[in-house]
Short mmCIF file of N, CA and C in Angstrom, two decimals:
data_model
loop_
_atom_site.label_atom_id
_atom_site.label_comp_id
_atom_site.label_asym_id
_atom_site.label_seq_id
_atom_site.Cartn_x
_atom_site.Cartn_y
_atom_site.Cartn_z
N MET A 1 40.78 29.46 -42.33
CA MET A 1 39.24 28.67 -42.75
C MET A 1 39.51 29.38 -43.79
N THR A 2 38.64 28.39 -44.50
CA THR A 2 38.68 28.49 -46.39
C THR A 2 36.40 28.73 -46.44
N VAL A 3 36.00 29.36 -47.06
CA VAL A 3 35.09 30.06 -47.15
C VAL A 3 34.06 28.43 -46.94
N ALA A 4 34.31 27.55 -47.82
CA ALA A 4 33.80 26.03 -47.64
C ALA A 4 33.52 25.82 -46.26
N THR A 5 34.93 25.60 -45.28
CA THR A 5 34.82 25.57 -43.58
C THR A 5 33.66 26.54 -43.29
N ALA A 6 34.40 27.65 -43.55
CA ALA A 6 33.05 28.29 -43.29
C ALA A 6 31.47 28.21 -42.74
N ILE A 7 31.31 27.77 -43.74
CA ILE A 7 30.20 27.34 -44.29
C ILE A 7 29.30 25.78 -43.70
N VAL A 8 30.43 25.38 -43.82
CA VAL A 8 29.77 23.82 -43.15
C VAL A 8 29.95 24.11 -41.62
N VAL A 9 30.34 25.22 -41.03
CA VAL A 9 30.74 25.39 -39.85
C VAL A 9 29.32 26.04 -38.95
N SER A 10 28.88 27.03 -39.84
CA SER A 10 27.88 27.78 -39.92
C SER A 10 26.34 26.72 -40.02
N ALA A 11 26.39 25.80 -40.92
CA ALA A 11 25.44 24.98 -41.09
C ALA A 11 25.43 24.10 -40.06
N THR A 12 26.44 23.83 -39.55
CA THR A 12 26.50 22.74 -38.48
C THR A 12 25.93 23.06 -37.08
N PHE A 13 25.90 24.62 -36.71
CA PHE A 13 25.63 25.20 -36.08
C PHE A 13 23.75 25.34 -36.19
N ILE A 14 23.48 25.90 -37.08
CA ILE A 14 22.12 26.39 -37.54
C ILE A 14 21.56 25.12 -37.09
N TYR A 15 21.75 23.80 -37.75
CA TYR A 15 21.30 22.54 -37.59
C TYR A 15 21.08 21.81 -36.15
N ASN A 16 22.00 22.51 -35.65
CA ASN A 16 22.14 22.15 -33.97
C ASN A 16 20.57 23.11 -33.07
N ASP A 17 21.40 24.21 -33.49
CA ASP A 17 20.68 24.94 -33.20
C ASP A 17 18.89 24.94 -33.77
N ILE A 18 18.17 23.89 -34.62
CA ILE A 18 17.14 24.04 -35.12
C ILE A 18 16.72 22.36 -34.51
N ILE A 19 17.39 21.43 -34.86
CA ILE A 19 17.73 20.09 -33.51
C ILE A 19 16.70 20.71 -32.36
N THR A 20 17.33 20.93 -31.37
CA THR A 20 16.95 21.80 -30.35
C THR A 20 15.68 22.68 -30.09
N ILE A 21 15.17 23.24 -31.08
CA ILE A 21 13.80 23.73 -31.19
C ILE A 21 12.59 23.07 -31.83
N ILE A 22 12.90 22.20 -32.46
CA ILE A 22 12.53 20.66 -32.18
C ILE A 22 12.13 19.50 -31.76
N MET A 23 13.03 19.76 -30.87
CA MET A 23 12.92 18.54 -30.20
C MET A 23 11.96 19.29 -29.04
N LYS A 24 10.78 18.05 -28.70
CA LYS A 24 10.29 18.82 -27.53
C LYS A 24 10.37 17.96 -26.46
N SER A 25 10.67 18.47 -25.37
CA SER A 25 11.15 18.11 -24.05
C SER A 25 10.65 18.37 -22.49
N LEU A 26 10.40 17.42 -21.94
CA LEU A 26 9.97 17.94 -20.59
C LEU A 26 10.78 17.61 -19.59
N ILE A 27 10.87 18.37 -18.51
CA ILE A 27 12.12 18.25 -17.52
C ILE A 27 10.65 18.14 -15.78
N ALA A 28 11.24 16.75 -15.83
CA ALA A 28 10.48 16.22 -14.79
C ALA A 28 11.38 15.62 -13.53
N PHE A 29 10.55 16.50 -12.09
CA PHE A 29 11.59 16.71 -11.03
C PHE A 29 10.96 16.15 -9.25
N TYR A 30 11.45 16.26 -8.80
CA TYR A 30 11.65 16.72 -7.90
C TYR A 30 12.28 17.23 -6.84
N SER A 31 11.60 18.20 -6.18
CA SER A 31 13.16 18.75 -4.85
C SER A 31 12.52 19.26 -3.41
N ARG A 32 13.15 19.08 -2.77
CA ARG A 32 12.45 18.87 -1.31
C ARG A 32 13.55 20.49 -0.80
N THR A 33 14.17 20.85 -1.34
CA THR A 33 15.07 21.84 -0.72
C THR A 33 15.44 22.92 -1.57
N ASN A 34 14.58 22.74 -2.76
CA ASN A 34 14.55 23.37 -4.05
C ASN A 34 16.13 24.16 -4.81
N ILE A 35 16.68 23.38 -4.34
CA ILE A 35 17.97 22.55 -5.10
C ILE A 35 18.58 21.97 -6.79
N THR A 36 17.62 21.31 -6.33
CA THR A 36 17.73 20.51 -7.64
C THR A 36 16.24 21.50 -8.39
N LYS A 37 15.33 21.78 -8.06
CA LYS A 37 14.38 22.66 -8.75
C LYS A 37 15.09 23.88 -9.35
N LYS A 38 16.70 24.52 -8.93
CA LYS A 38 17.05 25.48 -9.24
C LYS A 38 17.22 24.73 -11.06
N LEU A 39 18.27 23.49 -10.90
CA LEU A 39 18.66 23.00 -11.50
C LEU A 39 17.81 22.40 -13.04
N ALA A 40 16.20 22.31 -12.63
CA ALA A 40 15.56 22.14 -13.20
C ALA A 40 15.21 23.23 -14.27
N GLU A 41 15.00 23.97 -13.56
CA GLU A 41 14.39 25.45 -14.30
C GLU A 41 15.60 26.11 -15.25
N ASP A 42 17.10 25.01 -15.09
CA ASP A 42 17.33 26.37 -15.75
C ASP A 42 17.81 25.40 -16.81
N ILE A 43 17.84 23.93 -17.02
CA ILE A 43 17.31 23.04 -18.20
C ILE A 43 17.05 23.40 -19.25
N ALA A 44 15.51 23.39 -17.97
CA ALA A 44 13.85 23.76 -19.44
C ALA A 44 14.10 25.08 -19.54
N GLY A 45 15.12 26.37 -19.26
CA GLY A 45 15.45 27.25 -19.52
C GLY A 45 16.14 27.67 -20.96
N LYS A 46 17.35 26.31 -20.64
CA LYS A 46 17.96 25.99 -22.18
C LYS A 46 17.64 25.15 -22.97
N VAL A 47 16.79 24.69 -22.88
CA VAL A 47 16.15 23.37 -24.05
C VAL A 47 14.51 23.95 -24.23
N ASN A 48 14.17 24.69 -23.50
CA ASN A 48 12.99 25.51 -24.03
C ASN A 48 11.51 24.38 -23.75
N GLY A 49 11.80 23.47 -22.61
CA GLY A 49 11.14 22.56 -22.15
C GLY A 49 9.93 22.91 -21.69
N ASP A 50 8.95 21.91 -21.11
CA ASP A 50 8.70 21.94 -20.12
C ASP A 50 8.55 20.98 -18.85
N ILE A 51 7.90 22.15 -17.78
CA ILE A 51 8.13 21.35 -16.50
C ILE A 51 7.47 20.56 -15.51
N GLU A 52 7.15 20.10 -15.45
CA GLU A 52 6.75 19.04 -14.49
C GLU A 52 7.22 18.72 -12.74
N GLU A 53 7.09 19.57 -11.69
CA GLU A 53 7.36 19.73 -10.99
C GLU A 53 6.46 18.05 -10.11
N ILE A 54 7.43 16.82 -9.78
CA ILE A 54 6.16 16.44 -8.39
C ILE A 54 6.37 16.75 -7.29
N VAL A 55 5.00 16.36 -7.31
CA VAL A 55 4.63 16.54 -6.19
C VAL A 55 3.48 15.91 -5.07
N PRO A 56 4.27 14.86 -4.17
CA PRO A 56 4.11 14.22 -3.60
C PRO A 56 2.99 14.36 -2.48
N LYS A 57 2.19 13.22 -2.35
CA LYS A 57 1.18 14.04 -1.06
C LYS A 57 1.57 13.64 0.02
N VAL A 58 2.75 12.90 0.14
CA VAL A 58 3.70 12.72 1.51
C VAL A 58 4.56 13.87 2.67
N ASN A 59 4.12 14.54 3.39
CA ASN A 59 4.73 15.31 3.98
C ASN A 59 6.47 14.98 4.12
N TYR A 60 7.29 15.60 2.89
CA TYR A 60 8.30 15.26 3.50
C TYR A 60 9.32 16.78 3.78
N GLN A 61 8.79 17.32 4.31
CA GLN A 61 9.70 18.53 4.90
C GLN A 61 9.90 18.78 6.15
N GLY A 62 10.72 19.33 6.64
CA GLY A 62 11.12 19.71 7.72
C GLY A 62 11.63 18.04 9.10
N LYS A 63 12.53 18.29 9.74
CA LYS A 63 13.38 17.33 10.20
C LYS A 63 12.40 15.86 10.29
N ILE A 64 10.90 15.95 10.19
CA ILE A 64 10.67 14.39 10.81
C ILE A 64 10.46 14.54 9.17
N GLY A 65 10.21 14.92 8.14
CA GLY A 65 10.19 14.76 6.97
C GLY A 65 10.87 14.67 6.39
N TYR A 66 12.76 14.38 6.55
CA TYR A 66 13.70 14.46 6.42
C TYR A 66 14.10 12.88 6.39
N ALA A 67 13.93 12.51 8.22
CA ALA A 67 13.88 11.48 7.92
C ALA A 67 13.33 10.07 7.78
N ARG A 68 11.28 10.75 7.30
CA ARG A 68 10.66 10.01 7.17
C ARG A 68 11.34 9.12 5.42
N GLY A 69 11.73 10.45 4.32
CA GLY A 69 11.83 10.29 3.68
C GLY A 69 13.51 9.76 3.31
N GLY A 70 14.21 9.26 4.40
CA GLY A 70 15.55 8.62 4.42
C GLY A 70 14.96 7.47 4.42
N LYS A 71 14.09 6.78 4.91
CA LYS A 71 13.10 5.73 4.80
C LYS A 71 12.72 5.24 4.29
N ASP A 72 12.03 6.59 3.80
CA ASP A 72 11.04 5.35 2.31
C ASP A 72 12.07 5.96 1.14
N ALA A 73 13.19 5.92 0.73
CA ALA A 73 14.26 5.84 -0.41
C ALA A 73 14.94 4.81 0.61
N ILE A 74 15.05 4.40 1.17
CA ILE A 74 16.41 2.55 1.45
C ILE A 74 15.49 1.62 0.93
N THR A 75 13.56 1.43 1.55
CA THR A 75 13.10 1.06 1.38
C THR A 75 12.58 1.56 0.04
N GLU A 76 12.86 2.01 -0.70
CA GLU A 76 12.24 2.32 -2.34
C GLU A 76 11.10 2.54 -2.24
N LYS A 77 10.05 3.00 -1.23
CA LYS A 77 9.07 2.80 -1.33
C LYS A 77 8.03 3.38 -2.54
N ILE A 78 7.21 3.47 -2.84
CA ILE A 78 6.68 4.15 -4.15
C ILE A 78 4.95 4.97 -3.27
N ILE A 79 4.91 5.77 -3.15
CA ILE A 79 4.02 6.78 -2.33
C ILE A 79 2.83 7.45 -3.45
N ASP A 80 1.80 7.81 -3.28
CA ASP A 80 0.91 8.73 -3.92
C ASP A 80 1.37 10.12 -4.40
N ILE A 81 1.35 10.24 -5.69
CA ILE A 81 1.65 12.02 -5.56
C ILE A 81 0.23 12.49 -6.42
N GLU A 82 0.55 13.91 -6.49
CA GLU A 82 -0.44 14.92 -6.94
C GLU A 82 -0.66 14.56 -8.32
N PRO A 83 -2.15 14.79 -9.15
CA PRO A 83 -1.66 14.79 -10.22
C PRO A 83 -0.99 15.79 -11.79
N LEU A 84 -0.78 14.90 -12.79
CA LEU A 84 0.86 15.42 -13.52
C LEU A 84 -0.48 15.91 -14.33
N LYS A 85 0.79 17.12 -15.39
CA LYS A 85 0.12 18.26 -16.16
C LYS A 85 0.69 17.64 -17.36
N HIS A 86 1.60 17.09 -17.64
CA HIS A 86 1.85 16.28 -18.68
C HIS A 86 2.07 14.52 -19.03
N ASP A 87 2.43 13.95 -20.71
CA ASP A 87 2.47 12.94 -20.81
C ASP A 87 4.07 12.00 -20.76
N PRO A 88 4.88 11.57 -20.13
CA PRO A 88 6.09 11.43 -21.13
C PRO A 88 6.60 10.71 -22.11
N GLN A 89 4.98 10.40 -22.50
CA GLN A 89 5.68 9.52 -23.78
C GLN A 89 5.09 10.87 -24.95
N ASP A 90 4.80 11.72 -24.68
CA ASP A 90 4.69 12.88 -25.46
C ASP A 90 5.89 13.82 -25.90
N TYR A 91 6.90 13.34 -25.77
CA TYR A 91 7.73 14.20 -24.96
C TYR A 91 9.48 13.08 -26.52
N ASP A 92 9.87 14.17 -26.97
CA ASP A 92 11.42 13.32 -27.25
C ASP A 92 12.52 13.06 -26.48
N MET A 93 12.62 13.97 -25.84
CA MET A 93 13.48 13.96 -24.68
C MET A 93 12.72 14.33 -22.72
N VAL A 94 13.03 12.80 -21.96
CA VAL A 94 12.34 13.16 -20.62
C VAL A 94 13.78 13.60 -19.65
N TYR A 95 14.06 14.92 -19.41
CA TYR A 95 14.75 14.76 -18.02
C TYR A 95 14.36 14.29 -16.58
N LEU A 96 15.32 13.74 -16.13
CA LEU A 96 14.33 13.47 -15.36
C LEU A 96 15.59 13.78 -14.28
N GLY A 97 15.11 14.93 -12.70
CA GLY A 97 16.02 15.07 -11.48
C GLY A 97 15.65 15.11 -10.22
N THR A 98 16.47 14.68 -9.68
CA THR A 98 16.38 13.80 -8.03
C THR A 98 17.30 14.23 -7.54
N PRO A 99 16.76 14.54 -6.02
CA PRO A 99 17.69 14.79 -4.87
C PRO A 99 18.10 13.55 -4.76
N VAL A 100 19.19 13.22 -3.73
CA VAL A 100 20.03 12.10 -3.57
C VAL A 100 19.68 12.00 -1.85
N TRP A 101 18.49 10.83 -1.26
CA TRP A 101 18.25 10.35 -0.32
C TRP A 101 18.86 9.62 0.14
N ALA A 102 19.52 8.84 1.13
CA ALA A 102 20.46 7.70 1.45
C ALA A 102 21.28 7.36 0.20
N SER A 103 21.98 8.15 -0.33
CA SER A 103 22.45 7.15 -1.60
C SER A 103 21.30 6.65 -2.56
N LYS A 104 20.35 7.10 -2.76
CA LYS A 104 19.27 6.63 -3.67
C LYS A 104 18.14 7.65 -3.92
N ALA A 105 17.80 7.81 -5.29
CA ALA A 105 16.51 9.04 -6.22
C ALA A 105 15.35 8.91 -4.93
N SER A 106 15.28 10.21 -4.93
CA SER A 106 14.11 10.53 -3.78
C SER A 106 12.59 9.71 -4.30
N THR A 107 11.85 8.89 -3.21
CA THR A 107 10.95 8.53 -3.15
C THR A 107 9.31 9.03 -4.41
N PRO A 108 9.64 10.35 -4.13
CA PRO A 108 8.74 11.11 -5.33
C PRO A 108 9.32 10.74 -6.46
N LEU A 109 10.24 11.31 -6.97
CA LEU A 109 10.51 10.55 -8.45
C LEU A 109 10.72 9.51 -8.81
N ILE A 110 11.36 8.09 -8.03
CA ILE A 110 10.67 6.63 -7.99
C ILE A 110 9.24 6.57 -8.22
N SER A 111 8.41 7.21 -7.42
CA SER A 111 7.05 7.00 -7.93
C SER A 111 6.85 7.32 -9.13
N TYR A 112 6.84 8.83 -9.57
CA TYR A 112 6.68 9.12 -10.39
C TYR A 112 7.34 8.50 -12.00
N ILE A 113 8.14 7.68 -11.61
CA ILE A 113 9.18 6.94 -13.12
C ILE A 113 7.75 5.66 -13.19
N LYS A 114 7.90 5.25 -11.98
CA LYS A 114 6.70 3.44 -11.94
C LYS A 114 5.47 3.68 -12.34
N LEU A 115 4.76 5.47 -11.82
CA LEU A 115 3.24 5.50 -12.62
C LEU A 115 3.65 6.01 -14.22
N ASN A 116 4.48 6.62 -14.72
CA ASN A 116 4.73 6.06 -15.66
C ASN A 116 5.43 5.49 -17.08
N GLU A 117 6.03 3.87 -16.06
CA GLU A 117 6.40 2.81 -16.90
C GLU A 117 6.16 2.68 -17.95
N GLY A 118 7.23 2.67 -18.87
CA GLY A 118 6.66 2.06 -20.17
C GLY A 118 6.56 3.31 -21.18
N LYS A 119 6.58 4.51 -21.08
CA LYS A 119 6.28 5.59 -21.41
C LYS A 119 7.85 6.40 -21.89
N PHE A 120 9.31 6.36 -21.41
CA PHE A 120 9.89 6.83 -21.61
C PHE A 120 10.70 5.97 -22.99
N SER A 121 11.28 6.77 -23.64
CA SER A 121 12.25 6.45 -25.35
C SER A 121 13.01 7.00 -24.91
N ASN A 122 13.59 8.05 -24.31
CA ASN A 122 14.79 9.15 -24.40
C ASN A 122 15.04 9.70 -23.32
N VAL A 123 15.83 10.05 -22.23
CA VAL A 123 15.85 9.95 -21.38
C VAL A 123 17.76 10.91 -21.11
N LYS A 124 16.95 11.86 -20.11
CA LYS A 124 18.64 11.96 -19.63
C LYS A 124 18.34 12.34 -18.15
N PHE A 125 19.17 11.63 -17.47
CA PHE A 125 19.25 12.20 -15.35
C PHE A 125 19.74 12.80 -14.89
N PHE A 126 19.64 13.52 -13.98
CA PHE A 126 19.96 14.86 -13.15
C PHE A 126 20.02 14.44 -11.71
N ALA A 127 21.16 14.51 -10.90
CA ALA A 127 21.33 14.63 -9.47
C ALA A 127 21.68 15.55 -8.83
N THR A 128 21.08 15.84 -7.76
CA THR A 128 21.94 16.67 -6.77
C THR A 128 22.14 16.00 -5.69
N ALA A 129 23.33 16.22 -5.08
CA ALA A 129 23.01 16.20 -3.70
C ALA A 129 24.78 16.67 -2.44
N GLY A 130 24.28 16.77 -1.08
CA GLY A 130 24.96 17.19 -0.30
C GLY A 130 25.93 16.95 -0.08
N GLY A 131 26.67 15.57 -0.35
CA GLY A 131 27.25 14.70 0.19
C GLY A 131 27.71 13.61 -1.57
N SER A 132 28.19 12.23 -0.58
CA SER A 132 27.50 11.30 -1.73
C SER A 132 26.73 10.37 -1.92
N GLY A 133 26.42 9.51 -2.75
CA GLY A 133 25.47 8.56 -3.18
C GLY A 133 24.96 9.24 -4.70
N LEU A 134 25.64 10.09 -5.01
CA LEU A 134 25.26 10.63 -7.00
C LEU A 134 25.14 9.48 -7.53
N ASP A 135 26.16 8.13 -7.93
CA ASP A 135 26.53 7.31 -8.53
C ASP A 135 25.75 6.23 -8.50
N SER A 136 25.46 5.83 -7.40
CA SER A 136 24.39 4.78 -7.02
C SER A 136 22.79 5.62 -7.44
N THR A 137 22.60 6.90 -7.09
CA THR A 137 21.11 7.21 -7.45
C THR A 137 21.44 7.16 -9.18
N LEU A 138 22.21 8.03 -9.33
CA LEU A 138 22.05 6.91 -11.31
C LEU A 138 21.58 6.15 -11.77
N GLU A 139 22.44 5.11 -10.78
CA GLU A 139 22.18 3.77 -11.45
C GLU A 139 21.19 3.07 -11.29
N GLN A 140 20.03 3.53 -10.22
CA GLN A 140 18.84 3.30 -9.24
C GLN A 140 18.08 3.61 -10.54
N MET A 141 18.45 5.20 -10.76
CA MET A 141 17.29 5.60 -11.48
C MET A 141 16.89 4.96 -13.27
N GLU A 142 18.63 4.36 -13.69
CA GLU A 142 18.66 3.34 -14.99
C GLU A 142 17.33 2.72 -14.92
N LYS A 143 17.48 1.37 -13.82
CA LYS A 143 17.36 0.24 -13.38
C LYS A 143 15.64 0.35 -13.38
N TYR A 144 15.05 1.36 -12.38
CA TYR A 144 13.66 1.56 -12.92
C TYR A 144 13.60 2.34 -13.91
N VAL A 145 14.06 3.06 -15.14
CA VAL A 145 13.83 3.75 -16.33
C VAL A 145 13.39 2.34 -17.37
N SER A 146 14.73 1.16 -17.32
CA SER A 146 14.51 0.66 -17.89
C SER A 146 15.27 0.42 -19.09
N ILE A 147 15.88 1.96 -19.14
CA ILE A 147 16.76 2.16 -20.88
C ILE A 147 17.92 3.40 -20.55
N LYS A 148 19.04 3.41 -20.80
CA LYS A 148 20.27 3.68 -20.92
C LYS A 148 19.90 5.42 -20.67
N PRO A 149 20.44 6.50 -20.20
CA PRO A 149 20.30 7.51 -20.56
C PRO A 149 20.76 8.35 -21.05
N ALA A 150 20.59 9.12 -22.20
CA ALA A 150 21.31 9.12 -23.43
C ALA A 150 22.65 10.36 -22.67
N ALA A 151 22.43 10.37 -21.96
CA ALA A 151 23.43 11.35 -20.52
C ALA A 151 22.80 11.56 -19.54
N THR A 152 23.72 11.42 -18.74
CA THR A 152 23.88 11.93 -17.14
C THR A 152 24.32 13.48 -16.10
N LEU A 153 24.22 13.37 -15.40
CA LEU A 153 24.46 15.27 -14.59
C LEU A 153 24.80 14.84 -12.94
N ALA A 154 25.35 14.58 -12.15
CA ALA A 154 25.72 14.49 -10.73
C ALA A 154 26.55 15.97 -10.24
N LEU A 155 25.43 17.11 -9.51
CA LEU A 155 26.14 17.99 -9.19
C LEU A 155 25.88 17.76 -7.34
N THR A 156 26.62 18.48 -6.94
CA THR A 156 26.75 18.90 -5.35
C THR A 156 25.80 19.84 -5.27
N THR A 157 25.48 20.12 -3.77
CA THR A 157 24.77 21.10 -3.61
C THR A 157 24.96 22.67 -3.95
N LYS A 158 26.50 22.68 -3.50
CA LYS A 158 27.75 23.32 -3.31
C LYS A 158 27.50 24.00 -4.58
N GLU A 159 28.06 23.29 -5.50
CA GLU A 159 28.23 23.20 -6.95
C GLU A 159 26.60 24.20 -7.40
N VAL A 160 25.25 23.62 -7.60
CA VAL A 160 24.16 24.10 -7.48
C VAL A 160 23.96 25.94 -7.18
N LYS A 161 24.20 26.08 -6.00
CA LYS A 161 23.88 27.15 -4.78
C LYS A 161 25.32 28.41 -5.66
N LYS A 162 25.96 27.97 -5.90
CA LYS A 162 27.21 28.58 -6.30
C LYS A 162 27.11 28.92 -7.99
N ASP A 163 26.51 28.83 -8.26
CA ASP A 163 26.52 28.39 -10.40
C ASP A 163 27.24 28.01 -10.39
N LEU A 164 28.21 27.37 -10.06
CA LEU A 164 29.61 26.63 -10.12
C LEU A 164 29.21 24.84 -11.55
N TYR A 165 28.41 25.16 -12.32
CA TYR A 165 28.43 24.33 -12.74
C TYR A 165 28.19 24.29 -14.70
N GLU A 166 28.20 25.40 -15.47
CA GLU A 166 27.74 25.79 -16.38
C GLU A 166 28.42 25.18 -17.15
N GLU A 167 29.71 24.15 -17.02
CA GLU A 167 30.80 23.86 -18.06
C GLU A 167 29.61 22.55 -18.06
N LYS A 168 29.59 21.88 -16.97
CA LYS A 168 28.50 20.44 -16.80
C LYS A 168 27.49 20.09 -17.52
N LEU A 169 26.47 21.33 -17.39
CA LEU A 169 25.38 21.71 -18.16
C LEU A 169 25.64 21.91 -19.67
N ALA A 170 26.29 22.73 -20.08
CA ALA A 170 26.52 22.45 -20.97
C ALA A 170 27.32 21.25 -22.07
N GLU A 171 28.13 20.26 -21.27
CA GLU A 171 27.95 18.91 -22.07
C GLU A 171 27.22 18.33 -21.64
N PHE A 172 26.35 18.35 -21.01
CA PHE A 172 25.16 17.04 -20.06
C PHE A 172 24.09 17.55 -21.18
N LEU A 173 24.01 18.75 -21.95
CA LEU A 173 22.28 19.14 -23.15
C LEU A 173 23.43 18.76 -24.08
N LYS A 174 24.47 18.53 -24.89
CA LYS A 174 24.36 17.90 -25.90
C LYS A 174 23.90 17.24 -26.61
#
């Protein structure tokens, strides 16, 4: 490697780090079992972003909440959520995260997207699932946001629980 090449490579890394620092990011997510929350917090730490945990006014905890969540996701029901701390239009990048419910995005996340309709200029999507439905969930999110995401990340519960996602996360955050 020549000195000139080394300088260009170093400058590129510095430039990318500066862009990451300057870019204002919001990580908005819903998590019923804290799997998606773990991933959201990891993303926030790596991009130095603000976190917006979406809190539904509907109880989705326990077995009855699980069943209610599946039913609400299938019908794409819009629900009330607790007041938000951050306005997504104030951010350069908004990361939207959800667990998969019945092969769809969680009802609280879809409700958040509807509440903030037209406020997203640049987005990345992340989803977690115990099994299948990741692709259809990401497609549904794109339909509701009405813009193509800059990147998507789909992980299984197992990958998140066992911290088996560093390479995928690094690619997602580029």
